[in-house]
Coordinates of C-alpha atoms in Angstrom, one line a residue:
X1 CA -19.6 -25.5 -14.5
X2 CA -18.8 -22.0 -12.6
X3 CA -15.3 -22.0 -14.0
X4 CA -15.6 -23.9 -17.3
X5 CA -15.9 -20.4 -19.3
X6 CA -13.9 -19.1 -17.0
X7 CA -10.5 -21.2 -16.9
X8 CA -7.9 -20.6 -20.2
X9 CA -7.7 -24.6 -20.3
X10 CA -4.7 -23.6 -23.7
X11 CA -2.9 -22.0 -21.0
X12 CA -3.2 -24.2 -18.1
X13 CA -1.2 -27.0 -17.3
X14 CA 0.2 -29.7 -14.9
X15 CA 4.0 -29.4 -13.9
X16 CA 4.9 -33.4 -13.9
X17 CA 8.3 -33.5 -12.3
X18 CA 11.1 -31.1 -11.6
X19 CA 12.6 -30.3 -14.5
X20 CA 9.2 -28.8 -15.6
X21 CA 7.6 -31.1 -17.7
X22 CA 4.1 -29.9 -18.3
X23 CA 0.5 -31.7 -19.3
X24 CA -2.6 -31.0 -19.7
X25 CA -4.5 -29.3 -16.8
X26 CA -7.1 -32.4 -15.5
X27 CA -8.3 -31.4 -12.5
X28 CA -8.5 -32.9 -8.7
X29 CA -9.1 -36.1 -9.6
X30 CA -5.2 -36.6 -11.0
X31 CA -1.8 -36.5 -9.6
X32 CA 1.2 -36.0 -12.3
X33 CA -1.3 -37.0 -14.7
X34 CA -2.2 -40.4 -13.6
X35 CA -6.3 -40.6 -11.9
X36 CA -6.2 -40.6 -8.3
X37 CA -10.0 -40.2 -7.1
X38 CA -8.0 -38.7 -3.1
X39 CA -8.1 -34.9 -4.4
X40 CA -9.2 -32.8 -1.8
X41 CA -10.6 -29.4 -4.1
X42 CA -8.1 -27.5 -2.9
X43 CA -7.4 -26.1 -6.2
X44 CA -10.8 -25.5 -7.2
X45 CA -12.2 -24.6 -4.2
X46 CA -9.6 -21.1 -4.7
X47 CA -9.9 -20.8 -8.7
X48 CA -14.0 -20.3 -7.5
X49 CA -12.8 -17.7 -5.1
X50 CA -11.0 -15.6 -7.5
X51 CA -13.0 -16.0 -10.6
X52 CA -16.4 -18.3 -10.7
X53 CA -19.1 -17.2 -13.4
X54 CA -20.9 -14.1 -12.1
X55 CA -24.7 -13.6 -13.4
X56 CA -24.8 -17.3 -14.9
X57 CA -27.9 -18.3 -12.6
X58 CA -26.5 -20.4 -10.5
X59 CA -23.7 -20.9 -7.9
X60 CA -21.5 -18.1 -6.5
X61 CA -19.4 -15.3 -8.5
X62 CA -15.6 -15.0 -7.8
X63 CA -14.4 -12.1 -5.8
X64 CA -12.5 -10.8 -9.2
X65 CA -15.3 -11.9 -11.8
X66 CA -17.0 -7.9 -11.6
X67 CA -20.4 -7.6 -13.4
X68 CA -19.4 -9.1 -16.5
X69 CA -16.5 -11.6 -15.8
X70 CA -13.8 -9.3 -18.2
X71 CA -11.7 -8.2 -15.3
X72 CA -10.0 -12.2 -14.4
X73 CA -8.4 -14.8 -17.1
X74 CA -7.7 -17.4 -15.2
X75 CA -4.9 -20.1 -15.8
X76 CA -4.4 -22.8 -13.5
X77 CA -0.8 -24.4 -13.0
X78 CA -1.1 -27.5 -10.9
X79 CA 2.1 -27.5 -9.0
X80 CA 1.0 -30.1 -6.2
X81 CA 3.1 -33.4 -6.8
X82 CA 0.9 -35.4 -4.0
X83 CA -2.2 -34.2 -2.7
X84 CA -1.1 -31.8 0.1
X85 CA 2.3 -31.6 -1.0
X86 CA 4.9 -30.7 -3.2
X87 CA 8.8 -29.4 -3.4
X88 CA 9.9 -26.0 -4.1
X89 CA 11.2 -27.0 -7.9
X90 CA 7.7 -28.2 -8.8
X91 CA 6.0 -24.6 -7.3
X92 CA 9.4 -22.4 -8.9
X93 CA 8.8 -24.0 -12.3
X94 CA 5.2 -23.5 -12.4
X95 CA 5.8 -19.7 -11.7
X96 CA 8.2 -19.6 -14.2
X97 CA 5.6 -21.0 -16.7
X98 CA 3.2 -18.7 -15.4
X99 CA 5.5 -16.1 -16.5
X100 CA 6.3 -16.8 -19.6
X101 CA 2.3 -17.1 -20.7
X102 CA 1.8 -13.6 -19.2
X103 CA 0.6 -13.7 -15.9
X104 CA 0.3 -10.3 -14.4
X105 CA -0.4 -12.2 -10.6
X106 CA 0.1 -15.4 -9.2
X107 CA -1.4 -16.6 -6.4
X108 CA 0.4 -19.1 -4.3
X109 CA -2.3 -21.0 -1.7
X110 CA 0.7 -22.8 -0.1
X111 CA 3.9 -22.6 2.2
X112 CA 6.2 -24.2 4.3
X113 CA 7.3 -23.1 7.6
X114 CA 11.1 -22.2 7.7
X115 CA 13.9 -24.5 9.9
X116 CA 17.3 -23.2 10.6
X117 CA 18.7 -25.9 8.2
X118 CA 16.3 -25.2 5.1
X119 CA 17.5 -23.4 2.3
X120 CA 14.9 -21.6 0.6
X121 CA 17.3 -19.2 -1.3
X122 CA 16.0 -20.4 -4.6
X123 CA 12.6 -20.2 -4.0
X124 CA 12.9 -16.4 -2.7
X125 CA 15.5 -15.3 -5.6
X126 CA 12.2 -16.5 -8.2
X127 CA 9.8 -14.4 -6.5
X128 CA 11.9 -11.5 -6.6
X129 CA 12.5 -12.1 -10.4
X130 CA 9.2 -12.4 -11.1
X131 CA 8.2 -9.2 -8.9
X132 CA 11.2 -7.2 -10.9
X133 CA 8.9 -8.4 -14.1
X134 CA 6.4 -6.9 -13.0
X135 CA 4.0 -9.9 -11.2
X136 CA 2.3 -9.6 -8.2
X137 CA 2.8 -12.7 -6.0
X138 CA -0.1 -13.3 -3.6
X139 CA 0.9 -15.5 -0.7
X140 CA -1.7 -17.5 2.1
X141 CA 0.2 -16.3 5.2
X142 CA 0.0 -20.0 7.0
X143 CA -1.9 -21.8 8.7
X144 CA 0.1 -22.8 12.3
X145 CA -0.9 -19.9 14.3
X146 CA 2.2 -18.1 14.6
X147 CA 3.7 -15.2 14.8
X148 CA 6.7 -14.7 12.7
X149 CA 8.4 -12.4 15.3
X150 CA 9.6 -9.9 12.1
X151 CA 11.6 -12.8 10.9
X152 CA 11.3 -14.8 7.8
X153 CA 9.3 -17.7 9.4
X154 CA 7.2 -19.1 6.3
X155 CA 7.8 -19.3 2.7
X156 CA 6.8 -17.5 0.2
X157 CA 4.7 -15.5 2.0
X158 CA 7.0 -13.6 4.2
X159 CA 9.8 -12.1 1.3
X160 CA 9.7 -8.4 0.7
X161 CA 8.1 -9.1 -2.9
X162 CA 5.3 -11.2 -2.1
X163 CA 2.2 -10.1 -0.6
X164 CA 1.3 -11.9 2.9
X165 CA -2.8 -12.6 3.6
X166 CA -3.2 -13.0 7.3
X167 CA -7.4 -14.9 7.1
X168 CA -10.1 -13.1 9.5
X169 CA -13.3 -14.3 10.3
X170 CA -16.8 -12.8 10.4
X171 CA -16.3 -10.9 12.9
X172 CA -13.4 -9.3 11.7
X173 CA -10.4 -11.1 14.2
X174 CA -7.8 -12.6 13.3
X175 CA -8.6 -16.3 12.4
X176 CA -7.1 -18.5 15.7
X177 CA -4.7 -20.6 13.0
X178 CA -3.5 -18.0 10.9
X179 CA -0.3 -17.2 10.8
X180 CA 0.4 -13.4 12.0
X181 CA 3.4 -10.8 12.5
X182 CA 5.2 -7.7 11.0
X183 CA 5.8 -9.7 8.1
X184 CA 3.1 -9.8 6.7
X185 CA 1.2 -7.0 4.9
X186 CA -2.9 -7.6 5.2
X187 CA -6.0 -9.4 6.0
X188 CA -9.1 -10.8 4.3
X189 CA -12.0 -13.2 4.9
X190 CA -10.8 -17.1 4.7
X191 CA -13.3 -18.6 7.4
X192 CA -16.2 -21.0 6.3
X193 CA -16.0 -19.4 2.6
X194 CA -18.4 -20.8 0.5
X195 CA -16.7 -22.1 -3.3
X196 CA -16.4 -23.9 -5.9
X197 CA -15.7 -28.0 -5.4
X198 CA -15.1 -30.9 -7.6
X199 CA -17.8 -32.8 -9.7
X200 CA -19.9 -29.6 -9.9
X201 CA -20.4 -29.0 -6.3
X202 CA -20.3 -26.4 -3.8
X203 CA -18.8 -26.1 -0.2
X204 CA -16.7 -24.3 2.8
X205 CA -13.1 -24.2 3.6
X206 CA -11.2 -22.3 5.8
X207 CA -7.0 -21.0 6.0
X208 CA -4.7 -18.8 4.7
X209 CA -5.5 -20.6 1.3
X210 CA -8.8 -19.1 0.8
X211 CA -8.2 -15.8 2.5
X212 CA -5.2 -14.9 -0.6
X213 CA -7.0 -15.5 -3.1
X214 CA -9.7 -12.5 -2.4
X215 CA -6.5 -10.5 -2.0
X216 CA -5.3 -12.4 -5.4
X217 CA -9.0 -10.9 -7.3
X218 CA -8.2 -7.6 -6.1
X219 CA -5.0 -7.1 -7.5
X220 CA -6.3 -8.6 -10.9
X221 CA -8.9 -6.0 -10.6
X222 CA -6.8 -3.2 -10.4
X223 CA -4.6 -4.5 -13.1
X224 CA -7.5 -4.4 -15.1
X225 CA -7.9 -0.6 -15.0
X226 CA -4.3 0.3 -14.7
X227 CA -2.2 -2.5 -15.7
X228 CA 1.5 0.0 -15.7
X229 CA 1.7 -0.2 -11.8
X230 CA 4.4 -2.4 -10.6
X231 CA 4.2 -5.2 -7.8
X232 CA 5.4 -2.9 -5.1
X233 CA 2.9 -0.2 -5.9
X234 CA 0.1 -2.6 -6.4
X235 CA 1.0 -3.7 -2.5
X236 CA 1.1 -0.5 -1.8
X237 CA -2.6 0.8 -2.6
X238 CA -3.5 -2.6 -0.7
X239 CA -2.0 -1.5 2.2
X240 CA -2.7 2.2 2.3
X241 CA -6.5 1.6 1.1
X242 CA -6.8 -1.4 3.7
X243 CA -9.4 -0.7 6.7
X244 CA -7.7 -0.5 10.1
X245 CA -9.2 -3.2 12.3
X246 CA -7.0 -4.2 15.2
X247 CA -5.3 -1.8 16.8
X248 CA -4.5 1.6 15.7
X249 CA -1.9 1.7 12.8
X250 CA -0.3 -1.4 11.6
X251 CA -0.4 -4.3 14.1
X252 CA 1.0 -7.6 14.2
X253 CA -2.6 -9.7 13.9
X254 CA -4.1 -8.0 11.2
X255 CA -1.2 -6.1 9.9
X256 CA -2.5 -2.9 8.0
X257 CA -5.5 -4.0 8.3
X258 CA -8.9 -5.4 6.1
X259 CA -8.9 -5.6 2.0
X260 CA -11.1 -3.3 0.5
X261 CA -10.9 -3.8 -3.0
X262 CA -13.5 -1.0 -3.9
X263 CA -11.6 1.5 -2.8
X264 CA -8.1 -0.1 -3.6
X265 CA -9.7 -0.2 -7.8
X266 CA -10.8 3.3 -7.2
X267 CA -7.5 4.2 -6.1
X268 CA -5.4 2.7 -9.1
X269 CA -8.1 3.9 -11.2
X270 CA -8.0 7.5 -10.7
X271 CA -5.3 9.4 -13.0
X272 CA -3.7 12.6 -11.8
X273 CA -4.8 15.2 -13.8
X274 CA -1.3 17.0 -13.7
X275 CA 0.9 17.1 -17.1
X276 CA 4.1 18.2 -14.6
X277 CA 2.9 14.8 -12.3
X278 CA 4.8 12.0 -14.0
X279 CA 4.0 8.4 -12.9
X280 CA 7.2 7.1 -11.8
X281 CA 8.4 10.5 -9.9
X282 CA 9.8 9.9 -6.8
X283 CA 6.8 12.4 -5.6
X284 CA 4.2 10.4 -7.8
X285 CA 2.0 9.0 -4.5
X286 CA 2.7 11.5 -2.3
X287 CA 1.0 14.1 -4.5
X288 CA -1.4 11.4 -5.5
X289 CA -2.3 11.2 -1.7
X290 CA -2.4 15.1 -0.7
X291 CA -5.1 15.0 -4.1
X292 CA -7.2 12.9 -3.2
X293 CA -7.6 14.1 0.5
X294 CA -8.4 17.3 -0.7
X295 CA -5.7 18.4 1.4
X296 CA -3.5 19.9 -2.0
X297 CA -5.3 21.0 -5.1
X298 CA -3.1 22.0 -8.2
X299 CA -1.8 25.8 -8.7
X300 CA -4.9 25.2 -12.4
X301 CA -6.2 22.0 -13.2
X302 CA -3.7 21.0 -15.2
X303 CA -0.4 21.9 -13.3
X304 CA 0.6 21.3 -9.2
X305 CA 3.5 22.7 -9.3
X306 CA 6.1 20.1 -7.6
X307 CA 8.9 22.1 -7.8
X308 CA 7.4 25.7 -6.8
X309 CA 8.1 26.6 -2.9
X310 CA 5.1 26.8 -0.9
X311 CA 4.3 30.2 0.2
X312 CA 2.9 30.8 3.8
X313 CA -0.8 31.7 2.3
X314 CA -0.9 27.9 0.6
X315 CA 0.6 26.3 4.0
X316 CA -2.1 28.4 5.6
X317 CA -4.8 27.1 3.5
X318 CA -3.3 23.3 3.8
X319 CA -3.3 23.7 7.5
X320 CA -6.6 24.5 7.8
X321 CA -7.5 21.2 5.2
X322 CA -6.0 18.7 7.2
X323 CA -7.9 20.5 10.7
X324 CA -11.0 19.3 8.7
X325 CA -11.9 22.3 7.0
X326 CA -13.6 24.2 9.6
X327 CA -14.7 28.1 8.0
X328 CA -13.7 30.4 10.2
X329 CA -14.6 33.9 9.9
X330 CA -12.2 36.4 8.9
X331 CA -10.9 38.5 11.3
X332 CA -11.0 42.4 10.2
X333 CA -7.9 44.3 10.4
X334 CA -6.1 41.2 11.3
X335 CA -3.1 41.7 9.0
X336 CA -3.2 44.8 6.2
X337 CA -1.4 42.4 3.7
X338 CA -4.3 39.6 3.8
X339 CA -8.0 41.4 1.5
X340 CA -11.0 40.2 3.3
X341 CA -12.1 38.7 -0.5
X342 CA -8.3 36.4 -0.3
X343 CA -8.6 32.9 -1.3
X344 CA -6.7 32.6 1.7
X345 CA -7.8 34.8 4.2
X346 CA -10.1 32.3 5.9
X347 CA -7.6 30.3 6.4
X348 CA -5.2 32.8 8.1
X349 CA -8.2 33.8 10.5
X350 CA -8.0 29.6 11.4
X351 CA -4.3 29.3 11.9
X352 CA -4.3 32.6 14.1
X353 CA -7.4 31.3 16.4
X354 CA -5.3 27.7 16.2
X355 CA -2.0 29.5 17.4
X356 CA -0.2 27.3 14.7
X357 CA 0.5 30.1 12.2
X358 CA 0.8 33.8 13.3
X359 CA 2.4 36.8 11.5
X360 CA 5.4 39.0 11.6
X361 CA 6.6 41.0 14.6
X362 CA 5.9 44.2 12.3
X363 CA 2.7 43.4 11.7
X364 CA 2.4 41.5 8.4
X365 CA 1.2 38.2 7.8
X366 CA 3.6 37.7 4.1
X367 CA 1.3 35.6 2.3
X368 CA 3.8 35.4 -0.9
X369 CA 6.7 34.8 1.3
X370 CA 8.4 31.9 0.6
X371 CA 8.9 29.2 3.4
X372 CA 11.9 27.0 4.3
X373 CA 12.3 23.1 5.3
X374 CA 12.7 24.6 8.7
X375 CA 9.4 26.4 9.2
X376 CA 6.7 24.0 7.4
X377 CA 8.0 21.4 9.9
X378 CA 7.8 24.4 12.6
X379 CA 4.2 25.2 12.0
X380 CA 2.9 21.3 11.3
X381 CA 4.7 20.7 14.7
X382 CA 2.9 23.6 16.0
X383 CA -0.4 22.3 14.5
X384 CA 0.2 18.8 16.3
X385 CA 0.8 20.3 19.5
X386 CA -3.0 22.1 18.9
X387 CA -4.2 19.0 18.2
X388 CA -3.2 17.3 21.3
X389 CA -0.6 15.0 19.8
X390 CA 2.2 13.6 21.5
X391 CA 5.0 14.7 19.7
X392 CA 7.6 13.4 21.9
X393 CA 11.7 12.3 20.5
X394 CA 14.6 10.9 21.6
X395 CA 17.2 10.8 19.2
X396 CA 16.2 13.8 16.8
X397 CA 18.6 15.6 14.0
X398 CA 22.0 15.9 15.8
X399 CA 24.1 13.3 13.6
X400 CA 23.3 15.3 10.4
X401 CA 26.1 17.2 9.5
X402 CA 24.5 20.3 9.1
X403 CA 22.6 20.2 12.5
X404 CA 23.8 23.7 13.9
X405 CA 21.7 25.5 10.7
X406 CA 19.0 24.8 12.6
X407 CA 17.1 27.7 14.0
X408 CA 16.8 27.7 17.7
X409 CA 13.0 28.2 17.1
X410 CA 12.6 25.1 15.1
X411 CA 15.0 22.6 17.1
X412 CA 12.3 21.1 18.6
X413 CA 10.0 20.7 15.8
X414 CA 12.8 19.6 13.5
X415 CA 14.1 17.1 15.9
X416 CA 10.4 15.8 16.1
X417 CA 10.2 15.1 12.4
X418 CA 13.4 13.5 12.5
X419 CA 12.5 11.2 15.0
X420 CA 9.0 10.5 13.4
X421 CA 10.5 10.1 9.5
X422 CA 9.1 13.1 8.5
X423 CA 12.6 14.2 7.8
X424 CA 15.0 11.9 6.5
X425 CA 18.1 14.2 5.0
X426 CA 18.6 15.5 1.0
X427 CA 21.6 14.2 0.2
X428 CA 22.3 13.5 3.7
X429 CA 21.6 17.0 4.8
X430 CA 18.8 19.0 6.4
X431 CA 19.3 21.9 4.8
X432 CA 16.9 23.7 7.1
X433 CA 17.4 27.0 5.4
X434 CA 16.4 25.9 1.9
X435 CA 13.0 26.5 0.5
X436 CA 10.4 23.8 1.3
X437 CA 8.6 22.5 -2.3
X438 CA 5.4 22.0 -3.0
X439 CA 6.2 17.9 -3.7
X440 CA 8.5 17.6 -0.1
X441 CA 5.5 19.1 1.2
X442 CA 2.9 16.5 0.0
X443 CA 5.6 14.1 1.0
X444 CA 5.9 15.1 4.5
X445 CA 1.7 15.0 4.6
X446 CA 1.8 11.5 3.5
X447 CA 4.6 10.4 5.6
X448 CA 2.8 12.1 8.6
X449 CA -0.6 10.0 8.2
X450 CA 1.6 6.7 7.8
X451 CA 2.6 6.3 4.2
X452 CA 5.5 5.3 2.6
X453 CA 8.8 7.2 2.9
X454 CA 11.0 8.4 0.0
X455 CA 14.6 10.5 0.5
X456 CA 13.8 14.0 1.7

């Protein structure tokens, strides 16, 4: 009853063998079409997960079924040719149909544990095809208690365009049979969930298999409200939005940590307000990130400016954001070319007491002056160093052809970033001397707090 309303039963269906014959969706009670009273819920116990009624008096609500049940249409492709198993043609042609009736993410409950003589090429050419189209592929992460070792280990959840749900309990560990490792890309509840069962009944299961589909909801939910992200942006919101539960940063039991699908929505949800911000700009997140941390605003509220160089004032000003904030009083007579009434003067007053920013040897702080690749990294070293961070390197920016433009002042601080990904090259240079922008700067930010990494 919680998913009769719920369920597209036009769009549904039964692969029946290999070459993708299809029937009628029947339920648990059926294999290939033919009654079989042995099924186990499986399927019904995770379409409850990800969509059952909400507000219908009765039962549970699915993770992705919102106030009003808009967000999730759900259609079911029974891909199982037994009851706990199947063959990678039956699962590959059911995507396939999924794909051609629209799906914008599949969720795939199911795996198989790679062997050095299995050949699973197929199967991982489809999912990248379908995440090219523009699907999200939600995969249960497996249920052996292993650790994949940053191998491909089991399939589909492990490829680079799937997403891979490790299952935690109530307590926020790492469930003791869910698979685990750098493969993988988060976590969510799949212990003793409470769902939807065959013959109108309700009840618990455990695994990987109930633990994707809350991850499988979430990414229908923010579909819903922005349904022009792609696959690998959708993964990464999950990711970057996820709460960090194990230890600190990514980790191989809980990978990058809980789902948290209010503020993932939120996230997805929230346009830039900047005409000169174009989704699909290499800088797109990066500004998105600096944004939304308050850490950049925009030069008005309609333009940020990507391509302007940051002056020392705004790296002041964006120094003192990301050291929380703090007011500090402005010093008088501190620098004759900062006016007490300057939107940045605070700010100067904070990097002076900090020892991260000071002015010239004549005097002047040079709010307007321009500053180079060379010097934001010098300064945000100089910052980390105040902080207490250990800034260590080892390998640093000596295979870049243009190493020896580096300012003696700046060679540690450059071979920092270097070392941390800060810095990857522009064209395969440094160009140390060259003007830092205000997008490589929100870039470097979000590169510095974890994020993704783009060519700089």
């Amino acid at each position: 009853p919680e998913l009769a309303s719920v369920v597209n039963r036009s769009l549904s269906a039964e692969i029946l063998d290999s070459d993708g014959t299809k029937g009628p969706l029947l339920g648990d009670d059926y294999k290939l079409g033919v009654p079989d009273p042995s099924g186990n819920s499986h399927g019904t116990h995770v379409c409850g997960i990800i969509a059952a009624e909400a507000n219908n008096g009765q039962g549970i609500a699915g993770v992705g079924s919102a106030a009003d049940n808009s967000a999730v249409e759900l259609m079911v492709v029974d891909v199982f040719s037994n009851t706990n198993e199947t063959s990678m043609a039956f699962v590959i042609r059911g995507m396939e149909y999924a794909r051609q009736q629209g799906a914008k993410v599949i969720n795939l409950s199911l795996g198989v544990k790679v062997t050095p003589d299995m050949d699973h090429s197929i199967l991982q050419e489809a999912c990248d095809r379908l995440c090219q189209s523009g699907i999200t592929v939600v995969c249960a992460a497996g249920n052996e208690g292993a650790s994949d070792h940053g191998r491909l280990a089991e399939v589909p959840s492990d490829y680079d365009s799937t997403v891979s749900v490790i299952s935690v309990n109530s307590k926020n560990e790492k469930s003791s049979s869910s698979n685990y490792g750098f493969r993988k890309d988060l976590c969510a509840p799949g212990v003793s969930i409470l769902s939807t069962l065959k013959d109108g009944r309700y009840g618990v299961k455990s695994g990987t298999s109930m633990a994707g589909p809350v991850v499988t909801a979430a990414a229908a939910m923010m579909y819903s409200v922005n349904p022009q992200y792609t696959p690998n942006e959708i993964k990464t919101v999950l990711r970057e939005t996820a709460l960090d539960i194990g230890e600190s940063g990514f980790d191989e039991k809980t990978a990058s940590g809980l789902l948290q699908i209010e503020a993932a929505v939120k996230k997805i949800s929230l346009p830039l307000p900047f005409v000169d911000v174009a989704r699909g700009s290499w800088y797109y997140e990066d500004v998105r990130y600096v944004f939304e941390q308050g850490i950049m605003t925009g030069l008005n509220d309609f333009l940020f400016g990507p391509e302007e160089i940051v002056s020392r004032a705004q790296c002041a000003v964006i120094l003192q954001r990301i050291g929380g904030g703090e007011e500090t009083q402005w010093m008088e007579g501190l620098y004759p070319d900062v006016k007490a009434d300057a939107f940045y003067a605070s700010a100067v007053s904070w990097c002076e007491e900090k020892g991260v920013m000071t002015g010239y040897e004549d005097g002047r702080f040079g709010p307007e002056d321009e500053l180079t690749r060379e010097q934001f990294v010098t300064v945000l070293y100089r910052y980390g160093k105040a902080m207490g961070e250990d800034l260590s390197w080892v390998k640093g920016y000596g295979t870049f052809p243009d190493a020896r433009d580096v300012s003696p002042f700046a060679a540690d601080a450059m071979n920092w970033a270097v070392d941390a990904g800060l810095i990857t090259g522009s064209q395969g240079r440094l160009s140390p001397h060259t003007g830092i922008s205000r997008a490589e700067c929100a870039a470097i930010l979000r590169r510095s707090s974890g994020g993704a990494q783009t060519s700089l």
